[in-house]
Amino acid sequence: MSIRPIEFDRGVLRMLDQRLLPNQEVWLEYRDYREVAEAIRTMVVRGAPAIGVAAALGAALGALQMTAEDFASFSEEFEEVCAVLGATRPTAVNLFWALDRMRRIVAAHGDEPLAQIRQRLLDEALAIAAEDEQINRTLGAWGAPLIADGSRVLTHCNAGALATGGYGTALGVVRAAVEAGKQIMVYADETRPFLQGSRLTAWELQRDGIPVTLICDNMAGALMSQGLIDCVIVGADRIAANGDVANKIGTYTVAVLAREHNLPFYVAAPTSTIDPNIPHGGLIPIEERETREVTHCGDVAVAPEGVAVRNPAFDVTPARLVSAIITERGVARADYPAALAALLKKER
Ligand code: MRU
């Protein structure tokens, strides 16, 4: 059983502190939505689907904390809760998707007692959490046939169980292929500067007994040129309507390398990561994080003080470099605008 990084029990949200992995497994407890927002911002929890799940549960906690006594003030206060949670990380659209689902619950039940609306919000958040793992298992089943037995699969960042409600997206495809009896070896890019690949992907695959080999980001090209990689699978933080994919910084570089070496480049993501309101990737907001992530490794400086630094957390891979987008509703290939629109229309 792969790890689930988010738990909720009797009014308490528990999240595995992913900043401390792989050295310490510490679970933090949350009762206040503002603290949940801070946990998302500081990356206690990260990965697009997991951010959505945490935000939904945070919003449910917020509703429990609110003191409103009539629906008008309840709905106003709930908007404020959603605004605080929504201001944490701009790129992963699952955050806004989850908060919209929560807002719709309030909008649809204005004639009910507030206690009942609070309960409905909690139920919706728990449903978002439970559905996410199921979605990943279904997505994995769609993706597994694309991975040949014996494949050496390169992944970037962590799109695993830790980044979701459970099982993972890119690593969900790997898990499903392994469960189907295939021998798979994962090459994990370390993923500077936050090291999601070395700290998280390597940790969760090792924990599940799936063969994993860690490489520095700048080694992928050499391995591809030596014929040591068969395909690439990554997750996504937001997919534009035309199939452009925002994902962890460095993903674009890997996609360009994959094209040069004629290797399939797959993206695995739930349909909640597709943003039909963003026509192309150039319009996806890209988070710029603090420079210390680049100048320091833990507490140790690895750059001269005062040096100019850029730290965009995500990049955009153009749809033309993407071989297929694997979702829980099926596999989309070019022509992406039509294929993604069709997936979004499909019944769940
Ligand atoms: O900054 P992070 O760690 O939240 O970035 C995570 C990624 O880029 C993942 O690849 C993406 O969210 C997909 S997770 C299933």
PDB file of N, CA, C and O and ligand atoms in Angstrom, residues 43 46-49 51 89 157-159 163-164 169 196 235-237 247-248 314, ligand 1:
ATOM      1  N   MET A  43       5.034  24.276   1.571  1.00  0.00           N
ATOM      2  CA  MET A  43       5.272  22.960   0.975  1.00  0.00           C
ATOM      3  C   MET A  43       5.423  21.813   1.976  1.00  0.00           C
ATOM      4  O   MET A  43       6.125  20.844   1.721  1.00  0.00           O
ATOM      5  N   ARG A  46       2.553  19.230  -1.042  1.00  0.00           N
ATOM      6  CA  ARG A  46       2.811  19.781  -2.371  1.00  0.00           C
ATOM      7  C   ARG A  46       2.418  18.739  -3.404  1.00  0.00           C
ATOM      8  O   ARG A  46       2.083  17.605  -3.064  1.00  0.00           O
ATOM      9  N   GLY A  47       2.457  19.160  -4.681  1.00  0.00           N
ATOM     10  CA  GLY A  47       1.944  18.289  -5.732  1.00  0.00           C
ATOM     11  C   GLY A  47       0.501  18.711  -5.998  1.00  0.00           C
ATOM     12  O   GLY A  47      -0.287  18.837  -5.047  1.00  0.00           O
ATOM     13  N   ALA A  48       0.173  18.933  -7.279  1.00  0.00           N
ATOM     14  CA  ALA A  48      -1.102  19.573  -7.611  1.00  0.00           C
ATOM     15  C   ALA A  48      -2.330  18.905  -6.972  1.00  0.00           C
ATOM     16  O   ALA A  48      -3.117  19.575  -6.292  1.00  0.00           O
ATOM     17  N   PRO A  49      -2.534  17.584  -7.155  1.00  0.00           N
ATOM     18  CA  PRO A  49      -3.740  16.994  -6.565  1.00  0.00           C
ATOM     19  C   PRO A  49      -3.744  17.062  -5.036  1.00  0.00           C
ATOM     20  O   PRO A  49      -4.797  17.318  -4.430  1.00  0.00           O
ATOM     21  N   ILE A  51      -2.390  19.326  -3.166  1.00  0.00           N
ATOM     22  CA  ILE A  51      -2.692  20.711  -2.789  1.00  0.00           C
ATOM     23  C   ILE A  51      -4.210  20.933  -2.833  1.00  0.00           C
ATOM     24  O   ILE A  51      -4.796  21.558  -1.949  1.00  0.00           O
ATOM     25  N   ARG A  89      -0.520  29.159  -3.692  1.00  0.00           N
ATOM     26  CA  ARG A  89       0.341  28.759  -4.805  1.00  0.00           C
ATOM     27  C   ARG A  89      -0.441  28.963  -6.105  1.00  0.00           C
ATOM     28  O   ARG A  89      -1.550  28.439  -6.245  1.00  0.00           O
ATOM     29  N   CYS A 157      10.643  15.432 -10.805  1.00  0.00           N
ATOM     30  CA  CYS A 157       9.895  15.900  -9.635  1.00  0.00           C
ATOM     31  C   CYS A 157       9.256  14.704  -8.924  1.00  0.00           C
ATOM     32  O   CYS A 157       9.724  13.566  -9.041  1.00  0.00           O
ATOM     33  N   ASN A 158       8.197  14.943  -8.189  1.00  0.00           N
ATOM     34  CA  ASN A 158       7.456  13.840  -7.575  1.00  0.00           C
ATOM     35  C   ASN A 158       5.990  13.957  -7.947  1.00  0.00           C
ATOM     36  O   ASN A 158       5.308  14.895  -7.523  1.00  0.00           O
ATOM     37  N   ALA A 159       5.545  13.046  -8.792  1.00  0.00           N
ATOM     38  CA  ALA A 159       4.126  12.951  -9.148  1.00  0.00           C
ATOM     39  C   ALA A 159       3.652  11.590  -8.655  1.00  0.00           C
ATOM     40  O   ALA A 159       3.060  10.801  -9.384  1.00  0.00           O
ATOM     41  N   ALA A 163       2.262  13.254  -3.806  1.00  0.00           N
ATOM     42  CA  ALA A 163       1.774  14.465  -4.478  1.00  0.00           C
ATOM     43  C   ALA A 163       0.264  14.446  -4.681  1.00  0.00           C
ATOM     44  O   ALA A 163      -0.281  15.343  -5.327  1.00  0.00           O
ATOM     45  N   THR A 164      -0.398  13.410  -4.138  1.00  0.00           N
ATOM     46  CA  THR A 164      -1.821  13.192  -4.426  1.00  0.00           C
ATOM     47  C   THR A 164      -2.539  12.720  -3.155  1.00  0.00           C
ATOM     48  O   THR A 164      -1.929  12.608  -2.089  1.00  0.00           O
ATOM     49  N   THR A 169       0.148   9.994  -9.874  1.00  0.00           N
ATOM     50  CA  THR A 169      -0.255  10.121 -11.281  1.00  0.00           C
ATOM     51  C   THR A 169       0.817   9.469 -12.162  1.00  0.00           C
ATOM     52  O   THR A 169       0.646   8.327 -12.603  1.00  0.00           O
ATOM     53  N   GLN A 196      12.515  17.342  -5.026  1.00  0.00           N
ATOM     54  CA  GLN A 196      11.374  16.414  -4.887  1.00  0.00           C
ATOM     55  C   GLN A 196      11.728  15.030  -5.416  1.00  0.00           C
ATOM     56  O   GLN A 196      11.189  14.028  -4.941  1.00  0.00           O
ATOM     57  N   GLY A 235       4.132  14.323 -14.175  1.00  0.00           N
ATOM     58  CA  GLY A 235       2.799  14.810 -13.815  1.00  0.00           C
ATOM     59  C   GLY A 235       2.580  16.180 -14.426  1.00  0.00           C
ATOM     60  O   GLY A 235       3.305  16.599 -15.335  1.00  0.00           O
ATOM     61  N   ALA A 236       1.579  16.883 -13.931  1.00  0.00           N
ATOM     62  CA  ALA A 236       1.303  18.235 -14.426  1.00  0.00           C
ATOM     63  C   ALA A 236       0.647  19.052 -13.326  1.00  0.00           C
ATOM     64  O   ALA A 236      -0.058  18.513 -12.468  1.00  0.00           O
ATOM     65  N   ASP A 237       0.914  20.343 -13.367  1.00  0.00           N
ATOM     66  CA  ASP A 237       0.264  21.268 -12.436  1.00  0.00           C
ATOM     67  C   ASP A 237      -0.900  21.986 -13.075  1.00  0.00           C
ATOM     68  O   ASP A 237      -1.848  22.387 -12.401  1.00  0.00           O
ATOM     69  N   ASN A 247       4.558  22.085 -15.579  1.00  0.00           N
ATOM     70  CA  ASN A 247       4.995  21.129 -14.555  1.00  0.00           C
ATOM     71  C   ASN A 247       6.294  21.650 -13.961  1.00  0.00           C
ATOM     72  O   ASN A 247       6.818  22.695 -14.379  1.00  0.00           O
ATOM     73  N   LYS A 248       6.806  20.923 -13.005  1.00  0.00           N
ATOM     74  CA  LYS A 248       7.997  21.338 -12.269  1.00  0.00           C
ATOM     75  C   LYS A 248       9.114  21.818 -13.193  1.00  0.00           C
ATOM     76  O   LYS A 248       9.368  21.219 -14.242  1.00  0.00           O
ATOM     77  N   PHE A 314       8.077  26.403 -12.012  1.00  0.00           N
ATOM     78  CA  PHE A 314       7.471  25.568 -13.059  1.00  0.00           C
ATOM     79  C   PHE A 314       7.905  26.048 -14.433  1.00  0.00           C
ATOM     80  O   PHE A 314       8.345  27.185 -14.587  1.00  0.00           O
TER      81      PHE A 314
HETATM   82  O1  MRU B   1       6.262  22.445  -6.342  1.00  0.00           O
HETATM   83  P1  MRU B   1       5.590  21.115  -6.251  1.00  0.00           P
HETATM   84  O2  MRU B   1       6.386  20.086  -5.522  1.00  0.00           O
HETATM   85  O3  MRU B   1       4.170  21.248  -5.737  1.00  0.00           O
HETATM   86  O4  MRU B   1       5.489  20.642  -7.764  1.00  0.00           O
HETATM   87  C1  MRU B   1       4.931  19.396  -8.047  1.00  0.00           C
HETATM   88  C2  MRU B   1       4.947  19.052  -9.479  1.00  0.00           C
HETATM   89  O5  MRU B   1       5.400  19.789 -10.321  1.00  0.00           O
HETATM   90  C3  MRU B   1       4.284  17.752  -9.851  1.00  0.00           C
HETATM   91  O6  MRU B   1       4.918  17.163 -10.937  1.00  0.00           O
HETATM   92  C4  MRU B   1       2.822  18.032 -10.229  1.00  0.00           C
HETATM   93  O7  MRU B   1       2.194  18.771  -9.226  1.00  0.00           O
HETATM   94  C5  MRU B   1       2.068  16.786 -10.464  1.00  0.00           C
HETATM   95  S1  MRU B   1       1.797  15.912  -8.952  1.00  0.00           S
HETATM   96  C6  MRU B   1       0.857  14.551  -9.260  1.00  0.00           C
END
